[in-house]
mmCIF file of C-alpha atoms and ligand atoms in Angstrom:
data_model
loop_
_atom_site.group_PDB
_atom_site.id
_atom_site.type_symbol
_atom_site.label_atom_id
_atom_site.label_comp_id
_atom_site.label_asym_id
_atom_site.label_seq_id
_atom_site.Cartn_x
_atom_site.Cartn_y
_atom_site.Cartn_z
ATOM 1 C CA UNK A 1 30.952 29.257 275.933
ATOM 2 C CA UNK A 2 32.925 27.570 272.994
ATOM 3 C CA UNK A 3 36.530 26.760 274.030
ATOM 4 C CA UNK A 4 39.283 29.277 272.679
ATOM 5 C CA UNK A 5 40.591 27.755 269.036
ATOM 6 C CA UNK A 6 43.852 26.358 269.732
ATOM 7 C CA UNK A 7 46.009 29.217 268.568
ATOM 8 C CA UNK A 8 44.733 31.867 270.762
ATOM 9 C CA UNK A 9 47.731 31.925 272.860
ATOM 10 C CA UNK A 10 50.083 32.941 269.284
ATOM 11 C CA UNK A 11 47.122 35.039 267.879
ATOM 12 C CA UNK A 12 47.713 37.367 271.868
ATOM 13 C CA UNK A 13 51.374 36.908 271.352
ATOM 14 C CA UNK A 14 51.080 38.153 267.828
ATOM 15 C CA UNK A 15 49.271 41.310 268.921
ATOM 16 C CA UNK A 16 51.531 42.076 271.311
ATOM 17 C CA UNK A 17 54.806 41.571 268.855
ATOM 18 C CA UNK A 18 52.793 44.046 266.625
ATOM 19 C CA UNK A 19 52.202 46.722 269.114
ATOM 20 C CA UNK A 20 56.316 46.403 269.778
ATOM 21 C CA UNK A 21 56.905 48.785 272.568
ATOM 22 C CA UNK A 22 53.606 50.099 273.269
ATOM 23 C CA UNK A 23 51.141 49.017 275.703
ATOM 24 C CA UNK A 24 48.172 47.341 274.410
ATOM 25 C CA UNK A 25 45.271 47.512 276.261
ATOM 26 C CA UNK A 26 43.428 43.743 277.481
ATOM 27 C CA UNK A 27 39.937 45.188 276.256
ATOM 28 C CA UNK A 28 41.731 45.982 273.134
ATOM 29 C CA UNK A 29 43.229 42.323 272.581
ATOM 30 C CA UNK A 30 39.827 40.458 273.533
ATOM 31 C CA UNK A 31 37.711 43.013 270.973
ATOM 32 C CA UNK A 32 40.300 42.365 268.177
ATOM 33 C CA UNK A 33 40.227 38.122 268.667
ATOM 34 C CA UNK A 34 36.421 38.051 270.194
ATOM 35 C CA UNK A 35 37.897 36.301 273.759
ATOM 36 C CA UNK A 36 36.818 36.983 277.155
ATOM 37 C CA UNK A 37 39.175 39.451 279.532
ATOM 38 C CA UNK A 38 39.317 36.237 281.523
ATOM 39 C CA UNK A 39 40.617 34.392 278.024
ATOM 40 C CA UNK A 40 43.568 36.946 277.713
ATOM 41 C CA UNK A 41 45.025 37.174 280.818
ATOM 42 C CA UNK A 42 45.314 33.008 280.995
ATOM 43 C CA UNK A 43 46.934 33.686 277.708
ATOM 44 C CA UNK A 44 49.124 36.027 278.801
ATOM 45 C CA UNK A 45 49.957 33.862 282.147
ATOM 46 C CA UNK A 46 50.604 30.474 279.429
ATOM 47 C CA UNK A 47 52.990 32.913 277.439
ATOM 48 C CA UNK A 48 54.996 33.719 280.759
ATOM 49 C CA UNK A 49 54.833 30.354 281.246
ATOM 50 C CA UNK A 50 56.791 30.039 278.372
ATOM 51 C CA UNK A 51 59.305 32.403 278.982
ATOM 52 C CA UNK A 52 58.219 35.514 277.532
ATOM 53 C CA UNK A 53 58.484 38.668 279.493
ATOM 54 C CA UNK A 54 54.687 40.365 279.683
ATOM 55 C CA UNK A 55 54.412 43.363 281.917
ATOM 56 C CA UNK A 56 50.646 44.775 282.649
ATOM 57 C CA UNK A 57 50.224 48.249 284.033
ATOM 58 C CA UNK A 58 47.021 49.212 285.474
ATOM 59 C CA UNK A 59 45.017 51.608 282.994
ATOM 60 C CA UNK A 60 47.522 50.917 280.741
ATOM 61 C CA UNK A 61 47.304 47.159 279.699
ATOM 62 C CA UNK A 62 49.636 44.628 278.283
ATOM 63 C CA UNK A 63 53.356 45.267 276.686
ATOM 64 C CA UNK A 64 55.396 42.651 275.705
ATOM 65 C CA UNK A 65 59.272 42.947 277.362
ATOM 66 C CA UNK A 66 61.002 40.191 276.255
ATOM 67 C CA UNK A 67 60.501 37.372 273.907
ATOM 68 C CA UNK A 68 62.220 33.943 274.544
ATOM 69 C CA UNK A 69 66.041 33.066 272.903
ATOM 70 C CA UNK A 70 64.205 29.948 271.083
ATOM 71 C CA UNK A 71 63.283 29.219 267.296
ATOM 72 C CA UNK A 72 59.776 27.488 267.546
ATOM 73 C CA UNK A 73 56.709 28.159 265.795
ATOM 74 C CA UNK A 74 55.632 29.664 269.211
ATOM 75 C CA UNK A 75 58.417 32.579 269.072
ATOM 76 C CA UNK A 76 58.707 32.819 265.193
ATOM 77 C CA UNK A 77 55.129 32.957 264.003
ATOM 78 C CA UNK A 78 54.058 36.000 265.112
ATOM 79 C CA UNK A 79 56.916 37.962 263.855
ATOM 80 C CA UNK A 80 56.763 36.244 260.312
ATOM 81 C CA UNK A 81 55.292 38.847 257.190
ATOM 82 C CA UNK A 82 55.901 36.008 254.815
ATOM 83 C CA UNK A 83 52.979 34.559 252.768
ATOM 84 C CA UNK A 84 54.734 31.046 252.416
ATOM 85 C CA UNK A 85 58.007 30.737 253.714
ATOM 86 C CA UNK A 86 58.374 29.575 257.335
ATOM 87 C CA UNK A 87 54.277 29.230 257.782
ATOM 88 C CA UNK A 88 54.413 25.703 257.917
ATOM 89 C CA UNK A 89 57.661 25.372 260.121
ATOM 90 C CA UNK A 90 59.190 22.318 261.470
ATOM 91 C CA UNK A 91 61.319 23.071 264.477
ATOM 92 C CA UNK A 92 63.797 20.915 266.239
ATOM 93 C CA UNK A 93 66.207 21.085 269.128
ATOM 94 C CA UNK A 94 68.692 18.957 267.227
ATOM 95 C CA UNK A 95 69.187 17.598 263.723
ATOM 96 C CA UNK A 96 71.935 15.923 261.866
ATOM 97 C CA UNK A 97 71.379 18.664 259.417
ATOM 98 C CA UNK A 98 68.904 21.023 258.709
ATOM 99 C CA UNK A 99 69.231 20.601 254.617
ATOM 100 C CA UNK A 100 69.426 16.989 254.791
ATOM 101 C CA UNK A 101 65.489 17.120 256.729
ATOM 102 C CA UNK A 102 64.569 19.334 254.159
ATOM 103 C CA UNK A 103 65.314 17.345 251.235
ATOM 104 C CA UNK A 104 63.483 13.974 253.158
ATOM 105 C CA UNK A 105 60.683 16.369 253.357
ATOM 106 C CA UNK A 106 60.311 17.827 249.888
ATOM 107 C CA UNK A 107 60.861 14.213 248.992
ATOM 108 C CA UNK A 108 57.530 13.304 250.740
ATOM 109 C CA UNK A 109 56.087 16.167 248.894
ATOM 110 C CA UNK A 110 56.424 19.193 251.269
ATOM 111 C CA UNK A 111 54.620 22.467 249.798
ATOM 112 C CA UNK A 112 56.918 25.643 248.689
ATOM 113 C CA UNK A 113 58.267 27.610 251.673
ATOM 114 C CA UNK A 114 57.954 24.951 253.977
ATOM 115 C CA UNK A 115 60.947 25.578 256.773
ATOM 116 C CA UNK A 116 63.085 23.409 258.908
ATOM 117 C CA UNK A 117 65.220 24.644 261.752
ATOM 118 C CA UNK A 118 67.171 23.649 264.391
ATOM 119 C CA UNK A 119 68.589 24.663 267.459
ATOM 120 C CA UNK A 120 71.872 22.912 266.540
ATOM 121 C CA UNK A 121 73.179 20.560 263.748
ATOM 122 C CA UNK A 122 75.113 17.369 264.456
ATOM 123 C CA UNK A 123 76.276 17.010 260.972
ATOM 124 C CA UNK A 124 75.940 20.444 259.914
ATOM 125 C CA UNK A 125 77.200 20.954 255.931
ATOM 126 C CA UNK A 126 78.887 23.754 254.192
ATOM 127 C CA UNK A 127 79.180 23.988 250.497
ATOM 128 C CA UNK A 128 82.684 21.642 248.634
ATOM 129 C CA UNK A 129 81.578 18.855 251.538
ATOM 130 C CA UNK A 130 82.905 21.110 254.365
ATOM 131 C CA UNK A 131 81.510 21.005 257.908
ATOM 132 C CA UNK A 132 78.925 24.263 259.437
ATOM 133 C CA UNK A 133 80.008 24.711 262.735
ATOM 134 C CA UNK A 134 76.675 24.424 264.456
ATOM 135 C CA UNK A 135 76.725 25.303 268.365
ATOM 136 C CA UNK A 136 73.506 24.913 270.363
ATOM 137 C CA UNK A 137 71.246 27.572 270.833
ATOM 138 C CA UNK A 138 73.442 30.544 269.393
ATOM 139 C CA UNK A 139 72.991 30.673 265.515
ATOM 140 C CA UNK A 140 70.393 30.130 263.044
ATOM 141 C CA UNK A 141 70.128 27.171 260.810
ATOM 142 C CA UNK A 142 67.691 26.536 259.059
ATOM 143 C CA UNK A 143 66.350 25.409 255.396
ATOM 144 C CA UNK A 144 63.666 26.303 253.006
ATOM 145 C CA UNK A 145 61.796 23.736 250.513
ATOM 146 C CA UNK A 146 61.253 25.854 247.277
ATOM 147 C CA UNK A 147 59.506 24.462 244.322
ATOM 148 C CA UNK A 148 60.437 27.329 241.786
ATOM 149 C CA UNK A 149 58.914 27.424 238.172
ATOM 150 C CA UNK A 150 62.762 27.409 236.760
ATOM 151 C CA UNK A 151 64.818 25.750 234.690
ATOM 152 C CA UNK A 152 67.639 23.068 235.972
ATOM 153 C CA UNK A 153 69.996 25.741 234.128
ATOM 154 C CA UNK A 154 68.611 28.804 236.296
ATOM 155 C CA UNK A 155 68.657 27.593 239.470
ATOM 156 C CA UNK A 156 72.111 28.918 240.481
ATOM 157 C CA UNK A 157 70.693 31.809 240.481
ATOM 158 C CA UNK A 158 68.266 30.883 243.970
ATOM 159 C CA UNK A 159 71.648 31.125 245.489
ATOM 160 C CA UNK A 160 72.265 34.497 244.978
ATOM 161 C CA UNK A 161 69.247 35.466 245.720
ATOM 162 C CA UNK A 162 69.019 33.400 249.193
ATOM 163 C CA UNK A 163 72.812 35.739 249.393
ATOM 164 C CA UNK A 164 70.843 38.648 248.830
ATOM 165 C CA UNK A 165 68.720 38.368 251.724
ATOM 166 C CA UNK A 166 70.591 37.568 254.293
ATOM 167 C CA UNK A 167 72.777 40.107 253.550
ATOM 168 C CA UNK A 168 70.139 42.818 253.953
ATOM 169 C CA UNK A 169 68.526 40.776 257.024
ATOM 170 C CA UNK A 170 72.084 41.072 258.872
ATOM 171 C CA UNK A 171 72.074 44.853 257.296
ATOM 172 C CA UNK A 172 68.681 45.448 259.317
ATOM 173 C CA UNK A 173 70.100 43.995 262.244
ATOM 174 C CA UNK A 174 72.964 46.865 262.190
ATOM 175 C CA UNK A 175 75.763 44.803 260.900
ATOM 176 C CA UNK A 176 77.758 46.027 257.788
ATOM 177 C CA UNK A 177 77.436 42.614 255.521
ATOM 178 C CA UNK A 178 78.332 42.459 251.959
ATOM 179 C CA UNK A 179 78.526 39.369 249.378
ATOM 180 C CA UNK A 180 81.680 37.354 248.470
ATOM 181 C CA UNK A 181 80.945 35.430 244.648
ATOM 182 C CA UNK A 182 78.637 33.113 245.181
ATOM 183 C CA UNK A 183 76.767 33.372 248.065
ATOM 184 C CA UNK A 184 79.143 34.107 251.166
ATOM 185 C CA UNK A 185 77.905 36.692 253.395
ATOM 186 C CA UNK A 186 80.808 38.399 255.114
ATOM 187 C CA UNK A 187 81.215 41.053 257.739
ATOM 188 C CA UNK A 188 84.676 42.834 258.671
ATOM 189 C CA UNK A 189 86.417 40.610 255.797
ATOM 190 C CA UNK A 190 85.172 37.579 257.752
ATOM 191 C CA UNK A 191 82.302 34.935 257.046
ATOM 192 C CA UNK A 192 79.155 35.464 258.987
ATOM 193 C CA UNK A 193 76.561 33.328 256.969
ATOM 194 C CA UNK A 194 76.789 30.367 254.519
ATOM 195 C CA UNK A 195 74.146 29.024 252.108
ATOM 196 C CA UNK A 196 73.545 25.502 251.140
ATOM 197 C CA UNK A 197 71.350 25.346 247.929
ATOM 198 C CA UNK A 198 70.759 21.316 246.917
ATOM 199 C CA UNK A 199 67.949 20.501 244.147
ATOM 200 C CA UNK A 200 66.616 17.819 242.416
ATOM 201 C CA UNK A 201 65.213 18.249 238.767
ATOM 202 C CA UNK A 202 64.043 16.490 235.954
ATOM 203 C CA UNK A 203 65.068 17.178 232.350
ATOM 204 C CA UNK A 204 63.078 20.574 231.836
ATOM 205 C CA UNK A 205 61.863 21.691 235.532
ATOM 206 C CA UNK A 206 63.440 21.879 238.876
ATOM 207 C CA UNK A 207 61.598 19.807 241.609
ATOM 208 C CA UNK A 208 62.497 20.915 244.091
ATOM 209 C CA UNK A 209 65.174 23.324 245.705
ATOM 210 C CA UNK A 210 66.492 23.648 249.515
ATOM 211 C CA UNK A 211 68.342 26.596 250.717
ATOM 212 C CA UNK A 212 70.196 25.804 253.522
ATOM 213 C CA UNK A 213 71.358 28.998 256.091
ATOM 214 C CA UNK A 214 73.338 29.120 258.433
ATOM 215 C CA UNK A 215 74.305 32.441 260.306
ATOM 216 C CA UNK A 216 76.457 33.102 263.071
ATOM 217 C CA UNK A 217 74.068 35.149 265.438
ATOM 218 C CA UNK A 218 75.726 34.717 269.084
ATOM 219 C CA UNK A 219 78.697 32.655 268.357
ATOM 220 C CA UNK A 220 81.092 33.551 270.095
ATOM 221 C CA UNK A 221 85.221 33.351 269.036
ATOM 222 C CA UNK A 222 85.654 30.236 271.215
ATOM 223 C CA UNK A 223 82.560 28.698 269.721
ATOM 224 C CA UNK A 224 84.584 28.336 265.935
ATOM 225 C CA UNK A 225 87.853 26.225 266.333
ATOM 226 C CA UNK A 226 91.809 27.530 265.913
ATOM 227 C CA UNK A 227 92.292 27.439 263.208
ATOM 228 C CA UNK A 228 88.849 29.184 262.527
ATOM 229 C CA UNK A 229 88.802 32.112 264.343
ATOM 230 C CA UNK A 230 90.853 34.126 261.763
ATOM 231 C CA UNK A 231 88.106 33.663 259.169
ATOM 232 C CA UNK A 232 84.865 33.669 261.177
ATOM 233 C CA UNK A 233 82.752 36.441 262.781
ATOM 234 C CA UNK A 234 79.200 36.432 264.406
ATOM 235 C CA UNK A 235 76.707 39.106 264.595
ATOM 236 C CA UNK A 236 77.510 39.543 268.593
ATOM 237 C CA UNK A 237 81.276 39.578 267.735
ATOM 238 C CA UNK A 238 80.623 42.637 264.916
ATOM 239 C CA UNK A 239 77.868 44.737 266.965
ATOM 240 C CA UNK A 240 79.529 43.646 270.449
ATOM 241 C CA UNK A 241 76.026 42.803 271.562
ATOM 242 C CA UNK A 242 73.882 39.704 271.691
ATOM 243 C CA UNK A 243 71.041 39.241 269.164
ATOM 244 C CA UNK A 244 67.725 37.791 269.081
ATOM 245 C CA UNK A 245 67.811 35.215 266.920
ATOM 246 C CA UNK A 246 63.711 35.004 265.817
ATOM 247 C CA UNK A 247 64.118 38.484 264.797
ATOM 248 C CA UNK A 248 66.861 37.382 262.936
ATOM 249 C CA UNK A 249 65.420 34.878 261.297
ATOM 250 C CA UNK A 250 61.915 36.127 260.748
ATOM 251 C CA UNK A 251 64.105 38.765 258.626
ATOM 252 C CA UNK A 252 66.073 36.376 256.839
ATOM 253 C CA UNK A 253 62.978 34.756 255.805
ATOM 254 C CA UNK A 254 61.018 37.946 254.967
ATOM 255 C CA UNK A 255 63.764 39.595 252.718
ATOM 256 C CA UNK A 256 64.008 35.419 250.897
ATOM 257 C CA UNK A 257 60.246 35.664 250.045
ATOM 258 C CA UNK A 258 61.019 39.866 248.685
ATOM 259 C CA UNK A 259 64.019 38.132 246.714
ATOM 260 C CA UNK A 260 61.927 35.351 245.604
ATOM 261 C CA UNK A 261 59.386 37.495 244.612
ATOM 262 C CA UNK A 262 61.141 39.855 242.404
ATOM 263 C CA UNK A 263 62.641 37.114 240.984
ATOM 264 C CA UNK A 264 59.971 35.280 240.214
ATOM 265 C CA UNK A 265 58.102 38.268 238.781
ATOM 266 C CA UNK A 266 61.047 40.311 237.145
ATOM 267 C CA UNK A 267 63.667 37.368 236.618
ATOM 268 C CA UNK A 268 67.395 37.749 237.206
ATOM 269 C CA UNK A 269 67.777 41.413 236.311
ATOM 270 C CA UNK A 270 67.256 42.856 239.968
ATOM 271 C CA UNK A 271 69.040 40.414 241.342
ATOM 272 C CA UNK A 272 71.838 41.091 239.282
ATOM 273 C CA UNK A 273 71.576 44.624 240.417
ATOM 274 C CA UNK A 274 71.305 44.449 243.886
ATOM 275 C CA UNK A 275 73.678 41.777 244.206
ATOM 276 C CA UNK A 276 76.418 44.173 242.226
ATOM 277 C CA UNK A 277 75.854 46.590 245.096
ATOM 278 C CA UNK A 278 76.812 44.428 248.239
ATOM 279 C CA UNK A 279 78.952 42.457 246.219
ATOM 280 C CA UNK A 280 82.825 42.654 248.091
ATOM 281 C CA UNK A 281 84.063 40.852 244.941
ATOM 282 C CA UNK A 282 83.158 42.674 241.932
ATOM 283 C CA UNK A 283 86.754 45.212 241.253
ATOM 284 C CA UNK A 284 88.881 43.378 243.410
ATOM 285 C CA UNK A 285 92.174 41.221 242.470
ATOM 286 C CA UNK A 286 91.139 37.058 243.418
ATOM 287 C CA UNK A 287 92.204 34.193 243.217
ATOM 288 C CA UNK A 288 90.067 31.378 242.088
ATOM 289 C CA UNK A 289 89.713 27.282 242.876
ATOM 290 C CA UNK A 290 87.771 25.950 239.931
ATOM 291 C CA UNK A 291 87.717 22.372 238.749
ATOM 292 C CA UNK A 292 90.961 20.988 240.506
ATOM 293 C CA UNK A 293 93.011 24.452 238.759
ATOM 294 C CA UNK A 294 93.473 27.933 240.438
ATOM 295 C CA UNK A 295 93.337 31.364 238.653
ATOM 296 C CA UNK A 296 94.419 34.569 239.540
ATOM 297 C CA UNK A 297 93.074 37.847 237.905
ATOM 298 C CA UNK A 298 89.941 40.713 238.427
ATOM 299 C CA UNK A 299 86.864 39.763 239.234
ATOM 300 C CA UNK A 300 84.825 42.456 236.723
ATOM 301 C CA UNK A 301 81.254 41.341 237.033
ATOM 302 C CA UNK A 302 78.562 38.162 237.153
ATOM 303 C CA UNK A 303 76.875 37.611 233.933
ATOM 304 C CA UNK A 304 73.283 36.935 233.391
ATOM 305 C CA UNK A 305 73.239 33.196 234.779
ATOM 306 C CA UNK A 306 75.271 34.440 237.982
ATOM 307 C CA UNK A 307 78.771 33.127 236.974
ATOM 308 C CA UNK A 308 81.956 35.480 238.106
ATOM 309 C CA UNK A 309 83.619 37.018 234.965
ATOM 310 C CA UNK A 310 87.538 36.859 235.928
ATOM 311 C CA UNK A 311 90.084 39.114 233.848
ATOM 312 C CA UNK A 312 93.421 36.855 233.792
ATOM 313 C CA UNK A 313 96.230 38.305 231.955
ATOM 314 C CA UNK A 314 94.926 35.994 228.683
ATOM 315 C CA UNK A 315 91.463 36.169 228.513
ATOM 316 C CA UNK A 316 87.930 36.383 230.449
ATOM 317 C CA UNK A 317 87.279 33.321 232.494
ATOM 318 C CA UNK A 318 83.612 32.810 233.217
ATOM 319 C CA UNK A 319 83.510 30.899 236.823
ATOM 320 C CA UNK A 320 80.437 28.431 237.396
ATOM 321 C CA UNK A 321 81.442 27.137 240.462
ATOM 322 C CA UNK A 322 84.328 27.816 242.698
ATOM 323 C CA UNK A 323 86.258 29.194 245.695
ATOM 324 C CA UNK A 324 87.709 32.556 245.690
ATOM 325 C CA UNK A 325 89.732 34.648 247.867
ATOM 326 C CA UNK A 326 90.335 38.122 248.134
ATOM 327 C CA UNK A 327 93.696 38.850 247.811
ATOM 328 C CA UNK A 328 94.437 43.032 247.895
ATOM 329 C CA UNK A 329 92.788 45.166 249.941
ATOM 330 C CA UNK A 330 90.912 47.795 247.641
HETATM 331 C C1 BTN B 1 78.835 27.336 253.176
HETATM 332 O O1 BTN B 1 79.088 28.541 253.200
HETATM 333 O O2 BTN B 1 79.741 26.505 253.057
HETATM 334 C C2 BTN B 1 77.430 26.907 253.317
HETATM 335 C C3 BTN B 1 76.999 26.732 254.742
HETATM 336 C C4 BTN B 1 75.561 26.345 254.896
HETATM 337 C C5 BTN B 1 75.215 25.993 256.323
HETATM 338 C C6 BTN B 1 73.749 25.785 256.516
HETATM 339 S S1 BTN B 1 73.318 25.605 258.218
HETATM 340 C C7 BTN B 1 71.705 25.132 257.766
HETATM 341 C C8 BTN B 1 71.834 24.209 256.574
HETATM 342 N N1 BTN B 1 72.078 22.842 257.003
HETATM 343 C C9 BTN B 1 73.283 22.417 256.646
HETATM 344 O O3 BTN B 1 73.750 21.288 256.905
HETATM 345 N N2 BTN B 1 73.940 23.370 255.977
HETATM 346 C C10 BTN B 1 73.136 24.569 255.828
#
């Protein structure tokens, strides 16, 4: 008999992930991928080998319990419904930073959708050359190699779409996210994901892009420092429960390539839109670090190239890049 293809062991694991809670019978499994009985239950026994749960009931079959708390292509895979993003995946248990990897990559030519993650970032960066907090083996970060048909001039607008889906990823996952201008994703009035989006274009046409994201699955408060903690939140901290993090991130990267879509097909229009509905900026009194000068005034809306429309007491100030806090409640 030929020797299973190599990927046998994901293609079982995938059918299991599909079949979610249900059992799946083995006679089912080696019909649907032409193995042997004898084929799927090694599989099964490699896959509790590496840590996932499997039970098997007599009559019954197969049903997976329990899938692993890692982030390689083993775990993720399966539970990806992307076309591009995250199918060729680079995984890593530590990296000075995921974005940085990224760009060395898409510098060597990797395709569009092309993912790097890590399990934790030595030099993790955060947008205005800040540091990502980036403890081991309790968040996501990870980055995405785009190579858009845009513009240099539209690619701010990537950002708010990469803000778009994680918002509705952590939405999925029960927690009650919405967007601060640009691209902070914030939970309870506290951050709860970042993005990191770094390019390189010539004259008419971007590149490439990386969108770097980092979300704060498990963290918990003693993970973020002091002086931190006040400003910070994690999925566990908001839902009081642990999460797994592949589902997480097979989300993120599922709603991206929705986002990415639309975009590409339907331009900056439905972004515009949804981003207006889970913005937590739009109607509320800020204050605004822009160029080495603050402002203070109403943030009213984003115009059609993303930037944050601010009503000061003089005039309309149209924000390209910047800081801004919330300062009343609404
Ligand atoms: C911010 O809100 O300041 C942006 C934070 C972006 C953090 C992510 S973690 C994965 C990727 N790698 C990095 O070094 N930064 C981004």
């Amino acid at each position: 008999m030929p020797p299973d293809p190599p990927d046998s062991e994901q293609l079982v694991l995938a059918f299991l992930a599909e079949a979610g809670d249900e059992f799946v019978s083995g006679e089912a499994i080696s019909d649907k991928l032409g193995l042997t009985r004898a084929a799927v239950w090694k599989h099964v026994e490699a896959l509790r080998a590496h840590g996932y749960r499997v039970e098997a009931v007599p009559a019954r079959g197969y049903r997976l319990a329990a899938v692993p708390d890692r982030l390689t292509a083993l775990e993720l895979r399966p539970l990806l419904d992307t076309h591009d993003l995250g199918q060729v995946l680079h995984s890593y248990e530590e990296l000075g930073s995921t974005n940085d990897r990224a760009r060395e990559l898409a510098e060597e030519g990797a395709a569009h959708g092309e993912v790097v993650i890590a399990e934790t970032q030595t030099a993790g960066r955060g947008r205005r050359g800040r540091a990502w907090i980036s403890p081991p083996h309790r968040n996501l970060y990870f980055s995405a190699v785009l190579r858009p048909e845009l513009p240099p001039s539209r690619a701010a607008e990537l950002t708010l779409v990469a803000s778009l889906a994680v918002c509705d990823a952590l939405r999925s996952a029960g927690v009650a996210a919405g967007i601060k201008w640009p691209n902070d994703v914030l939970a309870g009035g506290r951050k709860i994901a970042g993005i990191l989006t770094e390019l390189a274009a010539e004259p008419e046409k971007v590149d490439w892009v990386v969108i770097g994201v980092g979300v704060n699955v498990n963290a918990r408060a003693e993970d973020f420092p002091e002086e931190l903690r006040g400003e910070a939140t994690s999925v566990a901290i908001e839902r009081g429960l642990p999460a797994p993090r592949a589902l997480l991130a097979a989300a993120c990267l599922g709603r991206l390539e929705a986002w990415l879509d639309a975009h590409a097909e339907r331009g900056f229009a439905p972004i515009r839109d949804a981003w207006r509905e889970r913005s937590v900026t739009l109607g509320r009194e800020v204050l605004v670090r822009t160029d080495g000068r603050e402002l203070a005034g109403r943030a009213e809306d984003i115009d059609d190239l993303g930037a944050l429309l601010v009503r000061t007491p003089e005039r309309v100030e149209r924000i390209l890049a910047g800081d801004v806090q919330l300062l009343r409640p609404r």
